[in-house]
XYZ file of C-alpha atoms in Angstrom:
616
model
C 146.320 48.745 63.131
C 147.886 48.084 59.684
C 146.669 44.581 59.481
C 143.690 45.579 60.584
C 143.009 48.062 57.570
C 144.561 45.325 55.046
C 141.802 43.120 56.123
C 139.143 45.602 55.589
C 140.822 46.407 51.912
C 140.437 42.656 51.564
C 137.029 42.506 52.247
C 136.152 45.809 50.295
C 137.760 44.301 47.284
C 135.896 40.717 47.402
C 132.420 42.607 47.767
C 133.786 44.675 44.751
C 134.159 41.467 43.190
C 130.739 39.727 43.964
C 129.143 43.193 43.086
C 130.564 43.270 40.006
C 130.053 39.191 39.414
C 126.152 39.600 40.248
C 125.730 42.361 37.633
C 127.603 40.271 34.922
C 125.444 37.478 35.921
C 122.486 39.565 35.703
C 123.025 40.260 32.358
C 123.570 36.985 31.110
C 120.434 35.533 33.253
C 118.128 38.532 31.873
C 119.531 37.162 28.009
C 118.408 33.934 28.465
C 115.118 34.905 29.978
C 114.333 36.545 27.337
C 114.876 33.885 25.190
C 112.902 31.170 26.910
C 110.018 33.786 27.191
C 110.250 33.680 23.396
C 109.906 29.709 23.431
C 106.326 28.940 22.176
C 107.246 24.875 21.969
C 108.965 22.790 24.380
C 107.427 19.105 23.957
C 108.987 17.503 27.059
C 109.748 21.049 28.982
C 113.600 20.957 29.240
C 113.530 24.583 29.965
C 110.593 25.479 31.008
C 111.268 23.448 33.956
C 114.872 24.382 34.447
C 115.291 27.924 33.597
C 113.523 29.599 36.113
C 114.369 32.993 37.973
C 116.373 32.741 40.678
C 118.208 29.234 40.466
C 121.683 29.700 39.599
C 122.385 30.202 35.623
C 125.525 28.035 35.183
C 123.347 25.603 36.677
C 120.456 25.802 33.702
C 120.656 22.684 31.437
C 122.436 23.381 28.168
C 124.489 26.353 29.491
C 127.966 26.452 30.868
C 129.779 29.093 32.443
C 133.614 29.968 33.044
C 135.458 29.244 36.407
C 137.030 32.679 36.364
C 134.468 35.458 35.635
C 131.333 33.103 35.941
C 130.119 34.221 32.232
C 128.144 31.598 30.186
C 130.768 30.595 27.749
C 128.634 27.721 26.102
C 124.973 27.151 25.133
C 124.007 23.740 23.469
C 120.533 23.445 23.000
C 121.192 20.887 19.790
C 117.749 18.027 19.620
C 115.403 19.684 22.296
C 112.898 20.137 19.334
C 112.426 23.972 20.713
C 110.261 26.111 18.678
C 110.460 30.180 18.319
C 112.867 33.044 16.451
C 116.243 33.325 17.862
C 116.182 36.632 19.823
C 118.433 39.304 19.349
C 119.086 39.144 23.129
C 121.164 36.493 22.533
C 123.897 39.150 21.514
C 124.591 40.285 24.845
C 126.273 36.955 26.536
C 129.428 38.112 25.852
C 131.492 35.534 26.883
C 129.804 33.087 24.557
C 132.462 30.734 22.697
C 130.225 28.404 21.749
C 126.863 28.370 20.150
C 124.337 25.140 18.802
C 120.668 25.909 17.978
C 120.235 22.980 16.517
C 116.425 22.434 16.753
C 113.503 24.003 15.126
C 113.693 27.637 15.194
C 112.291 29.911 12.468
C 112.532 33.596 11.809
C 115.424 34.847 11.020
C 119.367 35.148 11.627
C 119.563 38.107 14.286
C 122.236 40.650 13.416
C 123.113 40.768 17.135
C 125.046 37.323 16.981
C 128.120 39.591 15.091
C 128.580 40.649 18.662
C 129.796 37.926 20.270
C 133.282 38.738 19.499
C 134.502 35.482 21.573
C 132.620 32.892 19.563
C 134.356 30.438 18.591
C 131.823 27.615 16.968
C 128.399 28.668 15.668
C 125.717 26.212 14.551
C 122.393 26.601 13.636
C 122.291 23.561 11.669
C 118.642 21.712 10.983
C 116.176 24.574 11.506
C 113.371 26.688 9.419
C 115.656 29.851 9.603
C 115.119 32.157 6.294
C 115.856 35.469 5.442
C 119.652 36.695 4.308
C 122.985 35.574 6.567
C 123.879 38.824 7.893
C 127.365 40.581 6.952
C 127.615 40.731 10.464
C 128.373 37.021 11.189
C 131.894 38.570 9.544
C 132.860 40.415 13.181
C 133.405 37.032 14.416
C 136.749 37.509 13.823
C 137.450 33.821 16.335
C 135.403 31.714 14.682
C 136.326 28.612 13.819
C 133.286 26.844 12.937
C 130.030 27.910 10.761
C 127.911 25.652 10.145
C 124.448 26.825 8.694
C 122.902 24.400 6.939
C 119.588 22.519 6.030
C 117.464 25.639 6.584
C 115.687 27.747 4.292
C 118.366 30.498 4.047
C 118.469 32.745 0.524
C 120.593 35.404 -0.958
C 124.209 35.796 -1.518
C 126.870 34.731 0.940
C 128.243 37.291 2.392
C 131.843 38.271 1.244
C 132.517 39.560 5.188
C 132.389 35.331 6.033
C 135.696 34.867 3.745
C 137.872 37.570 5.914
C 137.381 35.075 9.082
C 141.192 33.881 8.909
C 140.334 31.372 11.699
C 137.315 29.606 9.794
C 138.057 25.881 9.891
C 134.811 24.986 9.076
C 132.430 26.434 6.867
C 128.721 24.310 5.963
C 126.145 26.123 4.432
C 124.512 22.974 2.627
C 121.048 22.797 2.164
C 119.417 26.108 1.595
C 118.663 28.378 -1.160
C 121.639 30.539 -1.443
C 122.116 32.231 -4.805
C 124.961 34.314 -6.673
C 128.471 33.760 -7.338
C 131.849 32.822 -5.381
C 134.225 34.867 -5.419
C 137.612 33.929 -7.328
C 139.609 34.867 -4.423
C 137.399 33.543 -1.491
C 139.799 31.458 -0.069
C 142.806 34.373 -0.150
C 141.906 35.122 4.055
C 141.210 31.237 4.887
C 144.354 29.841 5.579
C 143.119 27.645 8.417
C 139.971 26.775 6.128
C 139.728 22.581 6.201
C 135.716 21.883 5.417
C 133.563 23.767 2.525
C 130.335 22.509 2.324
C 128.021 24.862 0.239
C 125.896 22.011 -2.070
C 122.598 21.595 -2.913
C 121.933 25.423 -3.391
C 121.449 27.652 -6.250
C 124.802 28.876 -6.534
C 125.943 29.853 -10.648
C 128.692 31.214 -12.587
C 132.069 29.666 -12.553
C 133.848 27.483 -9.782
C 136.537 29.821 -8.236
C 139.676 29.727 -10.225
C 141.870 30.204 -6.885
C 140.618 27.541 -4.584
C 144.097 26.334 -3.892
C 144.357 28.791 -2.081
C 142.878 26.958 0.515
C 145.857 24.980 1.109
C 144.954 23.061 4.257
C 141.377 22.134 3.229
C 140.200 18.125 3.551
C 136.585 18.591 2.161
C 135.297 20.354 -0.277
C 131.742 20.079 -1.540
C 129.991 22.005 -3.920
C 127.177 20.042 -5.562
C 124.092 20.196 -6.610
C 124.266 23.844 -7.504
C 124.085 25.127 -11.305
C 127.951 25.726 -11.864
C 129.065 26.068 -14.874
C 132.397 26.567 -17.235
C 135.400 24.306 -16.680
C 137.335 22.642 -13.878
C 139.944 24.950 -12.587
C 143.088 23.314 -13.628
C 144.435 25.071 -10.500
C 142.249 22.641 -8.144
C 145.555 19.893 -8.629
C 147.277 22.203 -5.930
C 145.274 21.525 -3.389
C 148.000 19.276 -1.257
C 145.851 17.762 1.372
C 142.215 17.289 -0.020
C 140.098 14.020 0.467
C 137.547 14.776 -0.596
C 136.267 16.671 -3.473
C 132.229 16.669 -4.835
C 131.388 18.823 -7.544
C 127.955 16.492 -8.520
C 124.995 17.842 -10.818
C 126.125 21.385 -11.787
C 126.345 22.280 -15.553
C 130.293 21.645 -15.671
C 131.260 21.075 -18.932
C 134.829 20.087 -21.141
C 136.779 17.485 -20.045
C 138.315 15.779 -16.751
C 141.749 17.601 -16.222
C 144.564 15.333 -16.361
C 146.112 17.551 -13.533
C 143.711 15.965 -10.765
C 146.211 12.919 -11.440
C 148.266 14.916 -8.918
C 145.647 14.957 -6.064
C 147.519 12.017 -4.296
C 145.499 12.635 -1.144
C 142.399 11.773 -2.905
C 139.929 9.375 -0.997
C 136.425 10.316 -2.410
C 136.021 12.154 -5.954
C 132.790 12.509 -7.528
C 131.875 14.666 -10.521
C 128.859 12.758 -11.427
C 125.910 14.389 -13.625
C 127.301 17.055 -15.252
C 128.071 17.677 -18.748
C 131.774 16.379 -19.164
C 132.938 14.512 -22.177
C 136.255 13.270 -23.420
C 138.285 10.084 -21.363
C 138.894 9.019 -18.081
C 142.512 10.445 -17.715
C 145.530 8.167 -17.911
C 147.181 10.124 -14.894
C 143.575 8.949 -12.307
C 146.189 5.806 -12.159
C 148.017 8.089 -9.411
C 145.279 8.399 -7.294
C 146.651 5.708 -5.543
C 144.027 6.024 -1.970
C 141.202 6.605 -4.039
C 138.448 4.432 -2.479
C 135.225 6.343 -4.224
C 135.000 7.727 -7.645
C 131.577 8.696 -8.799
C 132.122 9.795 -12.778
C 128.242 9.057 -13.654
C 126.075 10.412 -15.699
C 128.080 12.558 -18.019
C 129.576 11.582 -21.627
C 132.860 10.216 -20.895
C 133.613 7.712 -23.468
C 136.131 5.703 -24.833
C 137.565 3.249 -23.188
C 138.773 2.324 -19.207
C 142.544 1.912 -19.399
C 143.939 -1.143 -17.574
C 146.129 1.138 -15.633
C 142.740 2.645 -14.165
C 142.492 -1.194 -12.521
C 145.711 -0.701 -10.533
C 143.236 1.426 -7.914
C 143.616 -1.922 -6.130
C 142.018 0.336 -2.525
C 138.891 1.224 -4.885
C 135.816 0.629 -2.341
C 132.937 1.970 -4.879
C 132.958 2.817 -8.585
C 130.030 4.768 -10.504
C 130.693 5.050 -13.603
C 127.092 4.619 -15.221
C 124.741 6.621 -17.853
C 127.968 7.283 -19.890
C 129.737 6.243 -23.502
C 132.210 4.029 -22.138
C 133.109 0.926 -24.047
C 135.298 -2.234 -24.063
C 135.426 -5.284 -21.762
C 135.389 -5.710 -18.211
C 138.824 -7.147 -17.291
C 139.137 -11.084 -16.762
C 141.417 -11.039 -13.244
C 138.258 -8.970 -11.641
C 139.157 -10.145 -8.221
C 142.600 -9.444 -8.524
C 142.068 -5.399 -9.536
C 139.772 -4.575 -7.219
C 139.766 -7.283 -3.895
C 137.675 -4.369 -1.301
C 135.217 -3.146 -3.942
C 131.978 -3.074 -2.526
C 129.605 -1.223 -5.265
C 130.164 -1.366 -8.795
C 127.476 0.757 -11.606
C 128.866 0.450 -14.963
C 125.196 0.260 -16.235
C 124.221 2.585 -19.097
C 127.333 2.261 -21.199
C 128.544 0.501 -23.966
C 130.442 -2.669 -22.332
C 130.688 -5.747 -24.130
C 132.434 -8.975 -23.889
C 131.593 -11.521 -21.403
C 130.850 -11.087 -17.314
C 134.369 -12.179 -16.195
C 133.729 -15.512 -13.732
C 135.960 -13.648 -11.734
C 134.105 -11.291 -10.769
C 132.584 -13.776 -8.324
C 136.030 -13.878 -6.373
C 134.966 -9.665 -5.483
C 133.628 -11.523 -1.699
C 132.844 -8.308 -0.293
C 130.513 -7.048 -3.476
C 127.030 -5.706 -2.021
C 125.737 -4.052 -5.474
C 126.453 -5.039 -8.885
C 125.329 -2.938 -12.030
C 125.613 -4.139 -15.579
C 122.379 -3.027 -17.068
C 122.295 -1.556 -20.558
C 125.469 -2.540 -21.768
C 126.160 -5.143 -24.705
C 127.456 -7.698 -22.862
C 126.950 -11.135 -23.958
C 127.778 -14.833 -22.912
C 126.385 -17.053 -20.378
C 125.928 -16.058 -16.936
C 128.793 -17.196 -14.655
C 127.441 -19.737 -12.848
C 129.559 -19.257 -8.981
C 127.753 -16.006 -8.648
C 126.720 -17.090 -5.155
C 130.096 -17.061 -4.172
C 129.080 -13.267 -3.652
C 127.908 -13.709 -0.576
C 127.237 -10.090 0.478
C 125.245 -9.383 -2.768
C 122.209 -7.050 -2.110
C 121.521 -6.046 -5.799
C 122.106 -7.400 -8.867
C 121.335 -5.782 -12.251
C 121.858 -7.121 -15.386
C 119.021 -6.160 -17.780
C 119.344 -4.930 -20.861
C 122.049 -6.453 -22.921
C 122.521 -9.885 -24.842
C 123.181 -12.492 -21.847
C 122.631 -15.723 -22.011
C 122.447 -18.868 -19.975
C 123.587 -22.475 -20.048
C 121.524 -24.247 -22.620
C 122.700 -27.475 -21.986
C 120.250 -27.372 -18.813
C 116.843 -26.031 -19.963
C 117.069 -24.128 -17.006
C 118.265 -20.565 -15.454
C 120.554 -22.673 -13.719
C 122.695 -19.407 -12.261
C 119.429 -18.893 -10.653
C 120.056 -22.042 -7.734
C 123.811 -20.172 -7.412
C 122.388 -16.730 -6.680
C 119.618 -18.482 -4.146
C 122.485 -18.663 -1.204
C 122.634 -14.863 -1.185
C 120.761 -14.347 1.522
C 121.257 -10.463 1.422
C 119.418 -10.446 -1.908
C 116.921 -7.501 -2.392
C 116.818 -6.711 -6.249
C 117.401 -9.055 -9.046
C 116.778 -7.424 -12.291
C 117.529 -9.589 -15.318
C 114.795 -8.359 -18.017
C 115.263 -7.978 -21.708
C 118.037 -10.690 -22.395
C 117.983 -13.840 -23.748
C 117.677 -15.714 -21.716
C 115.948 -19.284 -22.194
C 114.176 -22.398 -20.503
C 112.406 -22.608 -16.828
C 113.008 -21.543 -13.497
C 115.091 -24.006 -11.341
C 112.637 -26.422 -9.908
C 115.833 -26.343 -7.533
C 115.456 -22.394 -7.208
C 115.457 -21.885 -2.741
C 112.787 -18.613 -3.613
C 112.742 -19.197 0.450
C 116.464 -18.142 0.620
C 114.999 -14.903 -0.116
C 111.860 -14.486 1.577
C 113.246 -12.086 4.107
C 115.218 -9.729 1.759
C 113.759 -9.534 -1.568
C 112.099 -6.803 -2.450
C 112.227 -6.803 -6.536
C 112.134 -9.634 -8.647
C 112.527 -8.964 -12.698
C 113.058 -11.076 -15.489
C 110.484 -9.893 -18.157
C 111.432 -9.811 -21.805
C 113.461 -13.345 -22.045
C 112.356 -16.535 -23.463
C 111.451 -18.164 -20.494
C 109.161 -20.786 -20.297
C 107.098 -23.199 -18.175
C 104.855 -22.175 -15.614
C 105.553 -20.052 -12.482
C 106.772 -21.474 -9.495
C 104.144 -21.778 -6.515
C 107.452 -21.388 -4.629
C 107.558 -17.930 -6.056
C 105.165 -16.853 -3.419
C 107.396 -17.390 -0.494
C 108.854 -14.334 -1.037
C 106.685 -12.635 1.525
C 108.657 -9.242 1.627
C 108.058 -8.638 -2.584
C 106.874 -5.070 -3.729
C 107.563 -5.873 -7.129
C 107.183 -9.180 -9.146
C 107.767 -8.993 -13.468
C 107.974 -11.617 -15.380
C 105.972 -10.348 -18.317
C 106.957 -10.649 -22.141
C 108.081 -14.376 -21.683
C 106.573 -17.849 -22.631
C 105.095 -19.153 -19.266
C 101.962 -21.025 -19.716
C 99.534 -22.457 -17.246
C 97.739 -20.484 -14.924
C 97.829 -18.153 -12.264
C 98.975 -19.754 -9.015
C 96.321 -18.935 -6.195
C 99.201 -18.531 -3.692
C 100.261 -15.371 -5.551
C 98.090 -13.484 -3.087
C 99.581 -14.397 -0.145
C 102.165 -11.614 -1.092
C 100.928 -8.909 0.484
C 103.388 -6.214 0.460
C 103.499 -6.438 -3.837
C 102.856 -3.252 -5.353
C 103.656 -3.615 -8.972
C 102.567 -7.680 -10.612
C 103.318 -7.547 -14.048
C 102.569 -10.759 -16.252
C 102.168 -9.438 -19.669
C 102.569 -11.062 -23.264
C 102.616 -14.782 -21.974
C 100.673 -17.785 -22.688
C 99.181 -17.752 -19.369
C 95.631 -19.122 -19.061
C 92.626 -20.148 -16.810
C 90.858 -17.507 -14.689
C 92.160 -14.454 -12.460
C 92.690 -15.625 -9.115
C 90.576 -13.710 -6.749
C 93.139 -14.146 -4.388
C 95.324 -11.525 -5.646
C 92.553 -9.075 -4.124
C 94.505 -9.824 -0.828
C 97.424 -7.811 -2.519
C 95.975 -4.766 -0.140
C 98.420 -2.356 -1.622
C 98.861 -3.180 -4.801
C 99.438 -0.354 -7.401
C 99.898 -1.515 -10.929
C 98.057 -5.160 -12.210
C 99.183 -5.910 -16.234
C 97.978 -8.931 -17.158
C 97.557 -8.046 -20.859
C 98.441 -10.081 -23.681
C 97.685 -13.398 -22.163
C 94.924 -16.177 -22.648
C 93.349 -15.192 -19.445
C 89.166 -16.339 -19.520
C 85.829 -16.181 -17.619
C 85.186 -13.265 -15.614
C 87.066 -10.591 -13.858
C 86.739 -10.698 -9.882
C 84.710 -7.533 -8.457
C 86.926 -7.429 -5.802
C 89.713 -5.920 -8.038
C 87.790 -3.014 -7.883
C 87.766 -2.857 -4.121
C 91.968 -2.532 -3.952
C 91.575 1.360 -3.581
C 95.646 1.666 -3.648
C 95.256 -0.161 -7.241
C 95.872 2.926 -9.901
C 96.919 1.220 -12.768
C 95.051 -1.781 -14.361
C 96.022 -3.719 -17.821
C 93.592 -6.548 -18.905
C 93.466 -6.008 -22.798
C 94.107 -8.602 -24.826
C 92.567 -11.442 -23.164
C 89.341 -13.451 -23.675
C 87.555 -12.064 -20.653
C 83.628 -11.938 -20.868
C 80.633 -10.560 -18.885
C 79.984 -7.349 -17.510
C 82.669 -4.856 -16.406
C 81.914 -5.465 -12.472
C 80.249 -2.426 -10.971
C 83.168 -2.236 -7.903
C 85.124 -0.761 -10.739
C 83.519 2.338 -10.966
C 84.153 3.233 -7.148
C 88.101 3.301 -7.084
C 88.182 6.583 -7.397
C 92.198 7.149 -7.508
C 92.402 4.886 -10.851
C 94.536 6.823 -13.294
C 94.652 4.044 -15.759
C 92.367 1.348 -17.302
C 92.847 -0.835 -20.102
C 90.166 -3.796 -20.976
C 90.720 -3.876 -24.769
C 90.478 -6.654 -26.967
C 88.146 -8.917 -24.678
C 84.894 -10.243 -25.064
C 83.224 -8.200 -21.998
C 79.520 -6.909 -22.077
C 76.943 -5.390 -20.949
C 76.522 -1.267 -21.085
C 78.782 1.760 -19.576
C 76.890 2.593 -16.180
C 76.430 6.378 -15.266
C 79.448 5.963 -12.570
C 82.232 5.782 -14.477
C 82.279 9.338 -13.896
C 83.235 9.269 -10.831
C 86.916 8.036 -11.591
C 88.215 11.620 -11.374
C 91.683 10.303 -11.544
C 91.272 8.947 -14.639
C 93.705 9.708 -17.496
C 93.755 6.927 -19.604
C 90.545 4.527 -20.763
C 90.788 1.913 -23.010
C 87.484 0.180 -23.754
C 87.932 -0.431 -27.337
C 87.479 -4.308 -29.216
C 84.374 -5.630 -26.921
C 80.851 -6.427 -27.237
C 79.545 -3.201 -25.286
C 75.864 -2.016 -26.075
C 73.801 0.944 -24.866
C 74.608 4.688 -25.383
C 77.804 6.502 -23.797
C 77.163 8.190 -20.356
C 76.615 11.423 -19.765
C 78.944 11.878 -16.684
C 81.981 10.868 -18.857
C 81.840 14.298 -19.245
C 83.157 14.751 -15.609
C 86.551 13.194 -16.249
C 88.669 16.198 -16.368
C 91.564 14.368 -16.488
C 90.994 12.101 -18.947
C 94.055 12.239 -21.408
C 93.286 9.596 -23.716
C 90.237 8.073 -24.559
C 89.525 4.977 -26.988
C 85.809 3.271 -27.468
């Protein structure tokens, strides 16, 4: 008789159970119905499909439930390009722990999501959400990860987020968040290890007590409009890596105290308004691998113990006052370096041979320096090279050749895409042993305009099939135009001004289908020009002065429409303005001045609204 009423208790209690487990189920499956009700976009119908009425929830893809009270714990609907608000349904599965709406929702941040007291990692990262983060999110007292960013969210962060002791993770990057941090934001995040709140509008001063976050690895805050000093407080930070305040409006100098930040892998300050010298003490930061320091005015000049950062991967240091010369055991200092920008300085001395030895060197910027000195000629021991800029300072080449001999060494970089040596002085021909095919595949920019070069150009030039932009204007070449120039026909920008180049225009380079900018000013260029120039409609920008071109203007030229730019001065053309030049209602600049036109001005130039200046 006893066991007999035991096993009814038993069974009582287990249809307690599945009672009570149906109407906790019900709740979360009525949550989620809601929510794909709501769902106005679901290109290859994930849910529409899945969720249906009826069919077991913890089943449902992108939702997983707990073992014990069969509760959705998780939903992870991250890359299922789903379209529609978050609804405030979504507040009542609460079980939740985590959270990822990463997709394509709008609307905005439901105030409901503060209840879901369990959460433990919320992302709504990568969608068109707008409107104000609700104070709410700050009931969350388990969270451990926030990540909000690249959507379209405004207003001040919420002071309730920094009383989440738990946070280990905070992103807000990418939105348009305004106002100031708090001093003392990090005072309640003691677990806090990622800040990520850059490209925003946040202003005022960086928070004096950031230290306070002592177990943080990241912290970003650029692209923002910060402003004041760097905290001197920021060296007691024991186990940051990381560290980005880039293009604020920081301003004073770079405190010797961030010598202490021996954890340091990546710093970058770059764009602001610093001045002063690169700290003695920056010798410390012994793992430093990146240092971005551009664009500021940091002068003076880079101490040799600065070159003991033997682990340096990447240094920026460009659009600054820095001086001196480069260091001759290159190699030695710096054997992993992969990127170095010390354009837009004041460098001089010679390009260190050494510097050839740097094997693992993809991107090399000297530009607008004084450097001077030949060219060391075992560049193409740099075998990884991508870029190479060197324009703008006094270089010059081996003259006991007649030829840009470095040229042949830099044709076994195979990896080659830009190789900008204008405005040096450079003298003689190209290599007649110049590979130009070595290239074909990877180059996409090819500069050395404003040297002394002379000859004529290389047919070979035209193998580089991949070319979008090709100048070699302000230079001595002489004969004409190779034909085979227009078999490049991904060039954009062809620019062979202020040469002695002669003979006709090619009509060939009308197979230059997306060509943008044609200067062929300053030259010795005859005959007529070919009407099929005016047929390139991506051409916007056309220089022809200074020639001795005759005939008429050809009437294609007044049906490119998008031309912004047009200069035929100083020719010998002909003939009278027709009445559709004004249909070039891009048209800023016209320069039709030193010819042998006739006839009266057209009426329709009249129509060129945009025309900035104008010369007859």
């Amino acid at each position: 008789m006893m066991a007999r009423a035991a096993m009814t208790g038993l069974l009582l209690l287990i249809y307690c159970i599945n009672i009570s487990a149906s109407r906790t189920n019900f709740t979360d499956e009525s949550a989620l119905l809601v929510f794909i009700a709501q769902i106005t976009n679901d290109p290859d119908e994930t849910l529409i499909k899945n969720w249906t009425q009826g069919t077991e929830v913890c089943s449902w893809i992108g939702v997983s439930c707990s073992t014990r009270h069969h509760r959705v714990v998780s939903q992870n609907l991250k890359s299922l390009r789903l379209r529609e608000s978050i609804p405030k349904e979504i507040g009542n599965l609460s079980f939740l722990s985590f959270l990822d709406f990463g997709n394509t929702f709008n609307g905005v941040i439901p105030n409901e999501l503060g209840r879901l007291m369990r959460l433990k990692y919320l992302s709504l990262q990568m969608n068109n959400l707008t409107g104000e983060i609700p104070q709410s999110l700050g009931f969350l007292s388990r969270l451990e990860v926030l990540d909000l960013s690249e959507n379209d969210l405004y207003g001040y962060v919420p002071s309730s987020i920094f009383n989440i002791s738990s946070l280990k993770i905070i992103d807000l990057n990418l939105n348009d968040l305004s106002g100031n941090l708090p001093n003392d934001m990090c005072s309640n995040l003691p677990m806090l290890q990622y800040l990520f709140m850059g490209n925003n509008g946040l202003v005022g001063e960086l928070p004096s007590r950031l230290d306070k976050c002592t177990q943080l690895l990241a912290l970003s805050l650029s692209y923002n409009r910060f402003t004041g000093n760097i905290p001197s407080e920021i060296q007691n930070l024991p186990a940051i890596q990381h560290l980005s305040f880039r293009k604020n409006e920081l301003v004073g100098t770079l405190p010797p105290s961030m010598g202490n930040l021996s954890t340091l892998v990546m710093l970058d300050i770059g764009a602001n308004n610093l001045h002063g010298n690169i700290p003695t003490e920056f010798a410390k930061l012994v793992n430093l691998k990146e240092i971005y320091l551009g664009s500021n005015n940091i002068s003076g000049q880079i101490l040799d113990s600065f070159y003991d950062i033997s682990g340096l991967e990447m240094i920026a240091l460009a659009a600054n006052e820095l001086s001196g010369s480069l260091p001759s055991n290159f190699a030695h200092k710096f054997p992993n370096l992969n990127v170095l920008y010390l354009g837009l300085n004041q460098f001089s001395g010679t390009i260190p041979s050494s510097i050839s030895n740097v094997s693992k060197l993809t991107f090399l910027d000297l530009g607008h320096n004084f450097l001077s000195g030949d060219v060391p000629m075992n560049l193409g021991n740099l075998q990884q090279l991508e870029v190479i800029n060197l324009q703008w300072n006094q270089l010059t080449n081996d003259p006991s050749t007649r030829e840009l001999s470095f040229l042949t060494s830099l044709s076994s970089c195979k990896h080659l895409k830009r190789i900008q040596l204008g405005y040096n002085a450079f003298r003689g021909t190209f290599p007649k042993s110049l590979a130009f095919s070595n290239w074909s595949d990877s180059l996409d920019v090819f500069i050395t305009s404003g040297n002394n070069i002379t000859g004529e150009i290389p047919v070979e030039i035209s193998k580089l099939s991949n070319l979008v932009w090709l100048g070699i204007g302000k230079n001595r070449l002489s004969g004409s135009i190779p034909h085979e120039l227009g078999n490049m026909r991904k060039l954009q920008k062809l620019t062979l001004w202020k040469n002695k180049i002669n003979g006709t225009i090619p009509e060939s380079l009308c197979n230059m289908e997306v060509l943008f900018r044609l200067d062929l000013s300053e030259n010795q260029l005859s005959d007529e020009i070919p009407s099929c120039l005016g047929n390139l409609s991506s051409l916007r920008e056309l220089f022809l002065d200074s020639n001795a071109l005759s005939s008429n203007i050809p009437p294609t030229f007044w049906s490119n429409i998008g031309i912004s730019t047009l200069n035929l001065s100083s020719n010998f053309l002909n003939g009278s303005l027709p009445i559709g030049i004004g249909s070039l209602r891009s048209l800023s600049n016209l320069n039709l001045s030193r010819n042998q036109f006739s006839g009266e001005i057209p009426s329709t130039m009249g129509q060129l609204q945009n025309l900035v200046n104008l010369s007859l």
